[in-house]
PDB file of C-alpha atoms in Angstrom:
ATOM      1  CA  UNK A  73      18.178  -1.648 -11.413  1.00 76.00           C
ATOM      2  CA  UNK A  74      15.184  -0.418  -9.149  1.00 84.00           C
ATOM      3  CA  UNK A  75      16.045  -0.529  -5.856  1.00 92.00           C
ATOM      4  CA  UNK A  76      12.672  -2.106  -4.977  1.00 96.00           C
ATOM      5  CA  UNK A  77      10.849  -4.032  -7.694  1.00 96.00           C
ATOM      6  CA  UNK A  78       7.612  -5.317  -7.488  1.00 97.00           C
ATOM      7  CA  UNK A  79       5.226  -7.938  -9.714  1.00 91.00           C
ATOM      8  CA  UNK A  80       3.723  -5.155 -12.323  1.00 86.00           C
ATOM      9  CA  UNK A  81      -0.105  -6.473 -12.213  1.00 88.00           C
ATOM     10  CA  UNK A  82      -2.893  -5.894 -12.091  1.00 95.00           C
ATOM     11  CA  UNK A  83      -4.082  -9.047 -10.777  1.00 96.00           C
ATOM     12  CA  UNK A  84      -7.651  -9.811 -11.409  1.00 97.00           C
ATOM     13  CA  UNK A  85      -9.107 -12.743  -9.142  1.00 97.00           C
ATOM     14  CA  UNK A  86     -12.360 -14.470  -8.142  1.00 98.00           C
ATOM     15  CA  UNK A  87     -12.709 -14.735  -4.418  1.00 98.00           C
ATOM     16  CA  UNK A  88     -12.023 -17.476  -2.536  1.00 98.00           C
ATOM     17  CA  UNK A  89      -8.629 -17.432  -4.518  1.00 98.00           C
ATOM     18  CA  UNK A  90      -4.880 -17.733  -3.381  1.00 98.00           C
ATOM     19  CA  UNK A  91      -2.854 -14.844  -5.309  1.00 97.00           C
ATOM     20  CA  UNK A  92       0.867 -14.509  -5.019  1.00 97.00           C
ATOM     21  CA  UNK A  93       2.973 -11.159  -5.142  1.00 97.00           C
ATOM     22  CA  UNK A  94       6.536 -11.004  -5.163  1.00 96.00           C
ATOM     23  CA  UNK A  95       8.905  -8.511  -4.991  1.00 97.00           C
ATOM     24  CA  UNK A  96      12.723  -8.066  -5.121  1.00 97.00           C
ATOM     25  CA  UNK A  97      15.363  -5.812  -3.971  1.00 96.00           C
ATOM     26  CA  UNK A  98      18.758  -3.979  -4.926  1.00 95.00           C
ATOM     27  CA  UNK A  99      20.440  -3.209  -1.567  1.00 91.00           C
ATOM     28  CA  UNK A 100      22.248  -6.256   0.216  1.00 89.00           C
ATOM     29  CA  UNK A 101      22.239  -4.176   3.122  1.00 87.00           C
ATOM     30  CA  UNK A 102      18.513  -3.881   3.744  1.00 88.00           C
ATOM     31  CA  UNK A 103      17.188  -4.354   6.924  1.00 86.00           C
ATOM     32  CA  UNK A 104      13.691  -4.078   7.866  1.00 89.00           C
ATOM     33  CA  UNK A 105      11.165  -5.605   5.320  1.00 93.00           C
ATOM     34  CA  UNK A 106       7.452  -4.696   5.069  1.00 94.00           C
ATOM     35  CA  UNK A 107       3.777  -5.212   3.362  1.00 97.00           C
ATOM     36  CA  UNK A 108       1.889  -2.247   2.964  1.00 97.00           C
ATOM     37  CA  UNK A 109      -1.583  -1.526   1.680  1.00 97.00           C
ATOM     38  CA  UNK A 110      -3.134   1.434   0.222  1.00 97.00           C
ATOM     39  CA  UNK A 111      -6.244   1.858  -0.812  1.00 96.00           C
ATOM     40  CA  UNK A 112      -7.209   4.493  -4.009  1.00 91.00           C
ATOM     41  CA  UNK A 113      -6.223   8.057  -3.150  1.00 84.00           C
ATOM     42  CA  UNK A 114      -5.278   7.207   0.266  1.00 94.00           C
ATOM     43  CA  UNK A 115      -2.140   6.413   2.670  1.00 96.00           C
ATOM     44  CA  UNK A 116      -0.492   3.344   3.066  1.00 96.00           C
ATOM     45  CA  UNK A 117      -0.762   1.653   6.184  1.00 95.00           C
ATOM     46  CA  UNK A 118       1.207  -1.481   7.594  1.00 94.00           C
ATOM     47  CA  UNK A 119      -0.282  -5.057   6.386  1.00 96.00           C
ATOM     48  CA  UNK A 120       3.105  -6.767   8.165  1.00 95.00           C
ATOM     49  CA  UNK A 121       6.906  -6.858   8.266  1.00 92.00           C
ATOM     50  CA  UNK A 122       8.450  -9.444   7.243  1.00 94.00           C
ATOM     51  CA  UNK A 123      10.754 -11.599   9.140  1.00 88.00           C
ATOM     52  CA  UNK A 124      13.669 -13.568   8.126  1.00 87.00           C
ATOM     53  CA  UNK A 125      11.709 -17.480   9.330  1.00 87.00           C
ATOM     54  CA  UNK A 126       8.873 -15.991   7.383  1.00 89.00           C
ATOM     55  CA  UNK A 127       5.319 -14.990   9.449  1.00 94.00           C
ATOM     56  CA  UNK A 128       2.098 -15.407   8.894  1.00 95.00           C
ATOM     57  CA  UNK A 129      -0.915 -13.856   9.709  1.00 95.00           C
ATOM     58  CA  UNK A 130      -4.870 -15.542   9.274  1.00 97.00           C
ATOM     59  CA  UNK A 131      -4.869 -15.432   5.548  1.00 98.00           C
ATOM     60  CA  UNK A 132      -1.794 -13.943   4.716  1.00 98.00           C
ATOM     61  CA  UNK A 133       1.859 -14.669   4.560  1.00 98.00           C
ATOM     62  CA  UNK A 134       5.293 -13.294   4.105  1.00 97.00           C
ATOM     63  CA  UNK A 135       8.301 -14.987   3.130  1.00 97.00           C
ATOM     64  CA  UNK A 136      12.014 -13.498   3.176  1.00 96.00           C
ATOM     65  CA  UNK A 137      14.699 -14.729   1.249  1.00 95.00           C
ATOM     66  CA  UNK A 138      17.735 -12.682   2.214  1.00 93.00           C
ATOM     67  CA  UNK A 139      20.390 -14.514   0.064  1.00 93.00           C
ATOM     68  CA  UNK A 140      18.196 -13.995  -3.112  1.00 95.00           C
ATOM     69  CA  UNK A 141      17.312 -10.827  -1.847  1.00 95.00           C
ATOM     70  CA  UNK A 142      13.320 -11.710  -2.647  1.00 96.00           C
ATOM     71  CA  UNK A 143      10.304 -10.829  -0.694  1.00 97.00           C
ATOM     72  CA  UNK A 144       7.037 -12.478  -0.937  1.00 97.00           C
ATOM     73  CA  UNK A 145       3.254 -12.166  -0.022  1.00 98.00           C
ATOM     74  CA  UNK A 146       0.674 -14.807   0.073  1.00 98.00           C
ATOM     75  CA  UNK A 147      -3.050 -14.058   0.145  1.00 98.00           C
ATOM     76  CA  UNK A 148      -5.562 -16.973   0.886  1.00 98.00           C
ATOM     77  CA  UNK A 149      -9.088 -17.159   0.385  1.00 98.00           C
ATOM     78  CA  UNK A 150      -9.128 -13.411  -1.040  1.00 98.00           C
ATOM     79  CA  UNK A 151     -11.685 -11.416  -0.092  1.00 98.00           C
ATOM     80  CA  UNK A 152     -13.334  -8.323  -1.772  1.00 98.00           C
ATOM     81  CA  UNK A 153     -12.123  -6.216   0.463  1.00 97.00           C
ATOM     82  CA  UNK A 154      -8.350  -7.186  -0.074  1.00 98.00           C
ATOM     83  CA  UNK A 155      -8.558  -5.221  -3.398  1.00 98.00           C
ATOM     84  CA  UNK A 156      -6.105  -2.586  -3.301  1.00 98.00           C
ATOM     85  CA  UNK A 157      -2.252  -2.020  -4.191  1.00 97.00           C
ATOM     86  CA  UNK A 158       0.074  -4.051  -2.126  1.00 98.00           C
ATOM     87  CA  UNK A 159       3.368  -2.105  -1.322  1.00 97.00           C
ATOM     88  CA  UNK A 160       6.863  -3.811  -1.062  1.00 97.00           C
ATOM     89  CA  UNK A 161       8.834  -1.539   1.504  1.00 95.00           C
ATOM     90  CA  UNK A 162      12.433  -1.775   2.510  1.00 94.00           C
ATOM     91  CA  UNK A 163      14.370   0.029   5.138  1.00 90.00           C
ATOM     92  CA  UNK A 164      18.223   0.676   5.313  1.00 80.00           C
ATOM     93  CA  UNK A 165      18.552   1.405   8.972  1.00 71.00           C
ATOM     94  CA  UNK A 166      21.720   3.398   8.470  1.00 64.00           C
ATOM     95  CA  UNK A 167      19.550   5.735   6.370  1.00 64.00           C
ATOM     96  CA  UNK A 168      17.957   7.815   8.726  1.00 69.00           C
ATOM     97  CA  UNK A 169      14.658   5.412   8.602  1.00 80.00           C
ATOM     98  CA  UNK A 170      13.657   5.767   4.995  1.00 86.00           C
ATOM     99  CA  UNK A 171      11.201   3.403   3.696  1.00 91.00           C
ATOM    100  CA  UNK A 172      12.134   2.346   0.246  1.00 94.00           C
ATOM    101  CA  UNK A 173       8.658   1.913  -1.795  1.00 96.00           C
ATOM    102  CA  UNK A 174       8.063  -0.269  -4.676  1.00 97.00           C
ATOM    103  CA  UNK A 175       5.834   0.721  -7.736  1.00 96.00           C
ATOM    104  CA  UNK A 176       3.227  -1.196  -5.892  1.00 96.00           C
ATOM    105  CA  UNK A 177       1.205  -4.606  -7.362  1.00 97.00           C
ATOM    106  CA  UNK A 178      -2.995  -3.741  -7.778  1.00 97.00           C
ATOM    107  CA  UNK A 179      -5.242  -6.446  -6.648  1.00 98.00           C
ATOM    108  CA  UNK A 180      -8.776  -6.624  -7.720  1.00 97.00           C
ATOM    109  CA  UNK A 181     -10.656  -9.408  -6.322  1.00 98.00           C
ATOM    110  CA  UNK A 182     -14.225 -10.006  -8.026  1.00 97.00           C
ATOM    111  CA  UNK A 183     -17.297 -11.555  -6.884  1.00 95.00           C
TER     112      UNK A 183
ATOM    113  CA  UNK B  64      -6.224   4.206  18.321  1.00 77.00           C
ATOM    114  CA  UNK B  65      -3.530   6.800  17.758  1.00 80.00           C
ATOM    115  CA  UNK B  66      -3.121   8.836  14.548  1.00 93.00           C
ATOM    116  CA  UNK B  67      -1.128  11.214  12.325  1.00 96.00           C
ATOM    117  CA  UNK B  68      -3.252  14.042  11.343  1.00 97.00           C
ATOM    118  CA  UNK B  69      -2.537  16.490   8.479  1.00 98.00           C
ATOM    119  CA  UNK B  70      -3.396  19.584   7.284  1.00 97.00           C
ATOM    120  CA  UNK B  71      -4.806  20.613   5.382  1.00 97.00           C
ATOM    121  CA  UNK B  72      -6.445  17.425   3.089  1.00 97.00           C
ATOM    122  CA  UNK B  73      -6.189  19.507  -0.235  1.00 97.00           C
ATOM    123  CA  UNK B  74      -4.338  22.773  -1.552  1.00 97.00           C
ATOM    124  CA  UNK B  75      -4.150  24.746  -4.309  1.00 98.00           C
ATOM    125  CA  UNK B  76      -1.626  27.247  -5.142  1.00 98.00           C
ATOM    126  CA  UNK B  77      -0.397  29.390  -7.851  1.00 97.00           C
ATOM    127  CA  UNK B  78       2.762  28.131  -9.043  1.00 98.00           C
ATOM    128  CA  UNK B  79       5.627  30.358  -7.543  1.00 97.00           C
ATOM    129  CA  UNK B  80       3.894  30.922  -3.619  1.00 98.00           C
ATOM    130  CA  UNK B  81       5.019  29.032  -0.600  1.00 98.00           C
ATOM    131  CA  UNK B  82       3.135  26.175   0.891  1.00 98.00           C
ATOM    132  CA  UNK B  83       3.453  24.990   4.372  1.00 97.00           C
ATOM    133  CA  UNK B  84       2.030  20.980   5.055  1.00 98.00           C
ATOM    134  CA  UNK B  85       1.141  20.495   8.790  1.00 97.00           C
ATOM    135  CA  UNK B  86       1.425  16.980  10.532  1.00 97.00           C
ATOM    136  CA  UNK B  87       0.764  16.561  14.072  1.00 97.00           C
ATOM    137  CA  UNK B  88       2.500  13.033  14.258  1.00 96.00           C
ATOM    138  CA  UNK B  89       1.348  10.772  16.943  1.00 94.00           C
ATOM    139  CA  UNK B  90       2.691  12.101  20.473  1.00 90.00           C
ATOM    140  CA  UNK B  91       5.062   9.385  21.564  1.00 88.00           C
ATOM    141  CA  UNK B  92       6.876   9.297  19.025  1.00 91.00           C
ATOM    142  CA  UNK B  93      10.189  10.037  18.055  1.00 89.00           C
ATOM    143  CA  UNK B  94      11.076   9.927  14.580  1.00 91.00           C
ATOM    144  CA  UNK B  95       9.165  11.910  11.731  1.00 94.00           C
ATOM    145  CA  UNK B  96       8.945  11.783   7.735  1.00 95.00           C
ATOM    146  CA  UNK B  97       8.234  13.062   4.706  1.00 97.00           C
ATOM    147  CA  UNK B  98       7.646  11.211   1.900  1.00 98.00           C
ATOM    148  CA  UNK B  99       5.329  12.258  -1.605  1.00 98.00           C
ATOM    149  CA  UNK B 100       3.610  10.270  -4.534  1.00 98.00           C
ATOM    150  CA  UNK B 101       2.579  11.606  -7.759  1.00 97.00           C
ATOM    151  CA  UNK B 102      -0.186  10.267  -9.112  1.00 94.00           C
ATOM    152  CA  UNK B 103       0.356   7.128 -10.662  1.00 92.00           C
ATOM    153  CA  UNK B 104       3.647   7.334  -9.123  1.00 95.00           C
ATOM    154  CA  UNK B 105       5.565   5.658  -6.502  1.00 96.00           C
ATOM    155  CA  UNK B 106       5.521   6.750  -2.841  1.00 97.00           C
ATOM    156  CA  UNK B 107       9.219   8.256  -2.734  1.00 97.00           C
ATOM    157  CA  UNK B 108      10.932   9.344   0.464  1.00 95.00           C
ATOM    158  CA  UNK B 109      11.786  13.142   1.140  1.00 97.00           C
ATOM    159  CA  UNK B 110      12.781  13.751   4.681  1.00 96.00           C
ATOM    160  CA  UNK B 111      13.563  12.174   8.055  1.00 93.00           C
ATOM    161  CA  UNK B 112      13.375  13.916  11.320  1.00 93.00           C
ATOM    162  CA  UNK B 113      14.675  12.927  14.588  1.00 90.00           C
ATOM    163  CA  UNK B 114      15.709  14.942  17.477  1.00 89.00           C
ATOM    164  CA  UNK B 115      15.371  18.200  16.312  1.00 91.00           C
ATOM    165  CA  UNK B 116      17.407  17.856  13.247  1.00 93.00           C
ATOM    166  CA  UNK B 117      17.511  15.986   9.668  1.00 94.00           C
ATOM    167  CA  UNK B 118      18.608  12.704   9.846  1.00 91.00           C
ATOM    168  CA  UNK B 119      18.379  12.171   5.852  1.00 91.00           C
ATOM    169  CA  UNK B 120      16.707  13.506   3.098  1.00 93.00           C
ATOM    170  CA  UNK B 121      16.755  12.774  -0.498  1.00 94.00           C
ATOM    171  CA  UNK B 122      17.676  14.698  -3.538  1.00 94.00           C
ATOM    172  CA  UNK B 123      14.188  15.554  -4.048  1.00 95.00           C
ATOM    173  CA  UNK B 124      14.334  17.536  -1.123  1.00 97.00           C
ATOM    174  CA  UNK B 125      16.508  20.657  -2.066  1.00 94.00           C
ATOM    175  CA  UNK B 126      17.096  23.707  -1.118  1.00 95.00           C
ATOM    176  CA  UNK B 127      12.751  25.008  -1.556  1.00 96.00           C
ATOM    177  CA  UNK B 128      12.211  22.888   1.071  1.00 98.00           C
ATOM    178  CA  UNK B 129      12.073  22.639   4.490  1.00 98.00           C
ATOM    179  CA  UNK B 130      11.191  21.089   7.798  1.00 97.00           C
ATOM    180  CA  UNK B 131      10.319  22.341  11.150  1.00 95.00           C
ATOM    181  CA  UNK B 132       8.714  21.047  14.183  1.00 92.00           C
ATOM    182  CA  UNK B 133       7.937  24.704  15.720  1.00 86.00           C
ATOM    183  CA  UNK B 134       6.344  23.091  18.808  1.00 87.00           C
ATOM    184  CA  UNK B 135       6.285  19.888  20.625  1.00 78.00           C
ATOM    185  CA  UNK B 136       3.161  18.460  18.498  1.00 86.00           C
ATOM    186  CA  UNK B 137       3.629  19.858  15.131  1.00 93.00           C
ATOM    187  CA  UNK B 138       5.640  18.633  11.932  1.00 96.00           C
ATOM    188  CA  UNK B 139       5.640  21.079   9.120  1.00 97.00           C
ATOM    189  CA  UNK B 140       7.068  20.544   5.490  1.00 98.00           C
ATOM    190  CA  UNK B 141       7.305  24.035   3.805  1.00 98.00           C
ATOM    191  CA  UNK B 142       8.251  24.436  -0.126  1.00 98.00           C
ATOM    192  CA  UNK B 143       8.784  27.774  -0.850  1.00 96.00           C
ATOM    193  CA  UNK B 144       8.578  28.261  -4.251  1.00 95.00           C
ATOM    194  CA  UNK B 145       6.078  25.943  -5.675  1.00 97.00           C
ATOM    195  CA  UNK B 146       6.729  24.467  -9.389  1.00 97.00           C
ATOM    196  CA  UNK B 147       3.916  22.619 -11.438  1.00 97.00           C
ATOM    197  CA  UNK B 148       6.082  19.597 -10.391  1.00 97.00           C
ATOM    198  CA  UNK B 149       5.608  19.520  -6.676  1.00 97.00           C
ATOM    199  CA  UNK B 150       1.775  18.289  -7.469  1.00 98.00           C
ATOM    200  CA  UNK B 151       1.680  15.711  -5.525  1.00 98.00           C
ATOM    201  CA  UNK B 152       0.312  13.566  -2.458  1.00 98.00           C
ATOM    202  CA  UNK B 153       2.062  14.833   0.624  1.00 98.00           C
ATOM    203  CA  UNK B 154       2.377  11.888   3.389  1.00 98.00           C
ATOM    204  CA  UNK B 155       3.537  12.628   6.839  1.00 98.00           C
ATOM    205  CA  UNK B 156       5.190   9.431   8.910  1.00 96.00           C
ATOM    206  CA  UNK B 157       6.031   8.756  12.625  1.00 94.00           C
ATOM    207  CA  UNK B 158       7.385   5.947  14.353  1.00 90.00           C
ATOM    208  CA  UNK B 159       8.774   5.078  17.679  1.00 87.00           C
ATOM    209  CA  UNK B 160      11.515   3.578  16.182  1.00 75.00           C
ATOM    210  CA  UNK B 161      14.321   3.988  13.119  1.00 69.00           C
ATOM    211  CA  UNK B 162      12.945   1.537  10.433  1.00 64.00           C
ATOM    212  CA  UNK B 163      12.339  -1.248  12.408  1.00 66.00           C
ATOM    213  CA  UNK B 164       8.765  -0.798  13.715  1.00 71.00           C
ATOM    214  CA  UNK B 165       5.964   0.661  11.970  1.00 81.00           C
ATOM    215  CA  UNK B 166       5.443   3.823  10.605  1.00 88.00           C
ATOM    216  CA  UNK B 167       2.088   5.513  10.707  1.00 93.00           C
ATOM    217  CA  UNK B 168       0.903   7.617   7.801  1.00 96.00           C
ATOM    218  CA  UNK B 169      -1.192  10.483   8.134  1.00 97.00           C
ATOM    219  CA  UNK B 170      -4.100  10.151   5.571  1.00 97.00           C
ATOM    220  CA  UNK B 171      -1.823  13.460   3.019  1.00 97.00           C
ATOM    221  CA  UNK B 172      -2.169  16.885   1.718  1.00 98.00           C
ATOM    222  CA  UNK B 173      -2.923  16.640  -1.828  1.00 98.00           C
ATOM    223  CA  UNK B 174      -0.748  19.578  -3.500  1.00 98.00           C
ATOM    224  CA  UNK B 175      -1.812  20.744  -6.739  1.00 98.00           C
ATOM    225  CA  UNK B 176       0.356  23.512  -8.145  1.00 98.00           C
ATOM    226  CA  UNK B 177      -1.569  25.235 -10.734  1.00 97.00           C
TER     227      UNK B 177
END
């Protein structure tokens, strides 16, 4: 099993619309939980963590389900600029800070 | 805003010669990384760095590599005997904290091994 598995894609969607990602995870004893974003050819860089009550932020939110061991991320309103590869990350803090990376989940919004 | 640089943006090298990746990581911080993605690949973890020392690395990360922060800015990843394999996207992290803040990416090397 993956250690980090994410929604395969690609997603295709009109703006304006709500798109859903989900992502799930091997390692009960996972810590930290993040969204990244990277853009074509470039680094990732931090959309949000994710917190256990869930958390929001403007058009976006992130739920945690620790018992199913499930992450999710929901986009509102997508714009053309949200087009890019969402990232499912995981730390083990006992692990010297690794990031666990999923396969990543592409996101083309269209006009 | 702060940053992790990296140089250089692109290298090529004949397969068998040494590389060295520079990061300058962003100056208060305290914990560096490694990590690589092949193209169409996952971004996989190499290296952590804390204090001087390796905190954990992966099996990726054998014995023609290294890490070495020579100075008090600089963060270097050096693979000494390239293959055709390490072609690759070379990201350099930092973060103030062990997993449980952010982690800043430098913007990569891109490796190609030819």
């Amino acid at each position: 099993r993956k250690e980090v598995e994410q929604d395969p894609g690609p997603f295709n969607v009109p703006e304006g619309a709500t798109v859903a990602f989900n992502c799930t995870y091997s390692n009960s004893a996972s810590q930290s939980f993040f969204w990244y974003r990277q853009d074509c050819r470039k680094e990732p860089k931090l959309l949000m963590s994710v917190y256990s009550s869930g958390n929001e932020d403007g058009r976006f939110t992130a739920q945690l389900n620790r018992a199913s061991q499930y992450i999710s991320l929901l986009i509102r309103d997508s714009k053309l600029s949200d087009s890019a590869t969402y990232l499912c990350v995981v730390n083990i803090n006992n692990q010297g800070g690794k990031l666990i990376f999923g396969q990543g989940t592409e996101l083309s919004v269209k006009p | 805003e702060p940053e992790v640089t990296q140089t250089p943006s692109h290298q090529v090298t004949q397969m068998g010669q040494e590389v060295i990746l520079r990061c300058v990581p962003i100056s208060n911080h305290l914990y560096f990384y490694w990590y690589r993605q092949i193209l169409g690949q996952k971004v996989e973890f190499l290296v952590s760095f804390y204090n001087n020392e390796i905190s954990e690395k992966s099996e990726i990360f054998d014995d023609q590599f290294s890490v070495e922060r020579p100075d008090g800015s600089n963060f270097t990843l050096k693979i000494r005997s390239t293959k055709l394999e390490d072609s690759a996207m070379y990201f350099c992290a930092s973060s103030e904290e062990l997993g449980v803040t952010e982690a800043f990416f430098g913007q990569g090397t891109r490796l190609t091994v030819v």
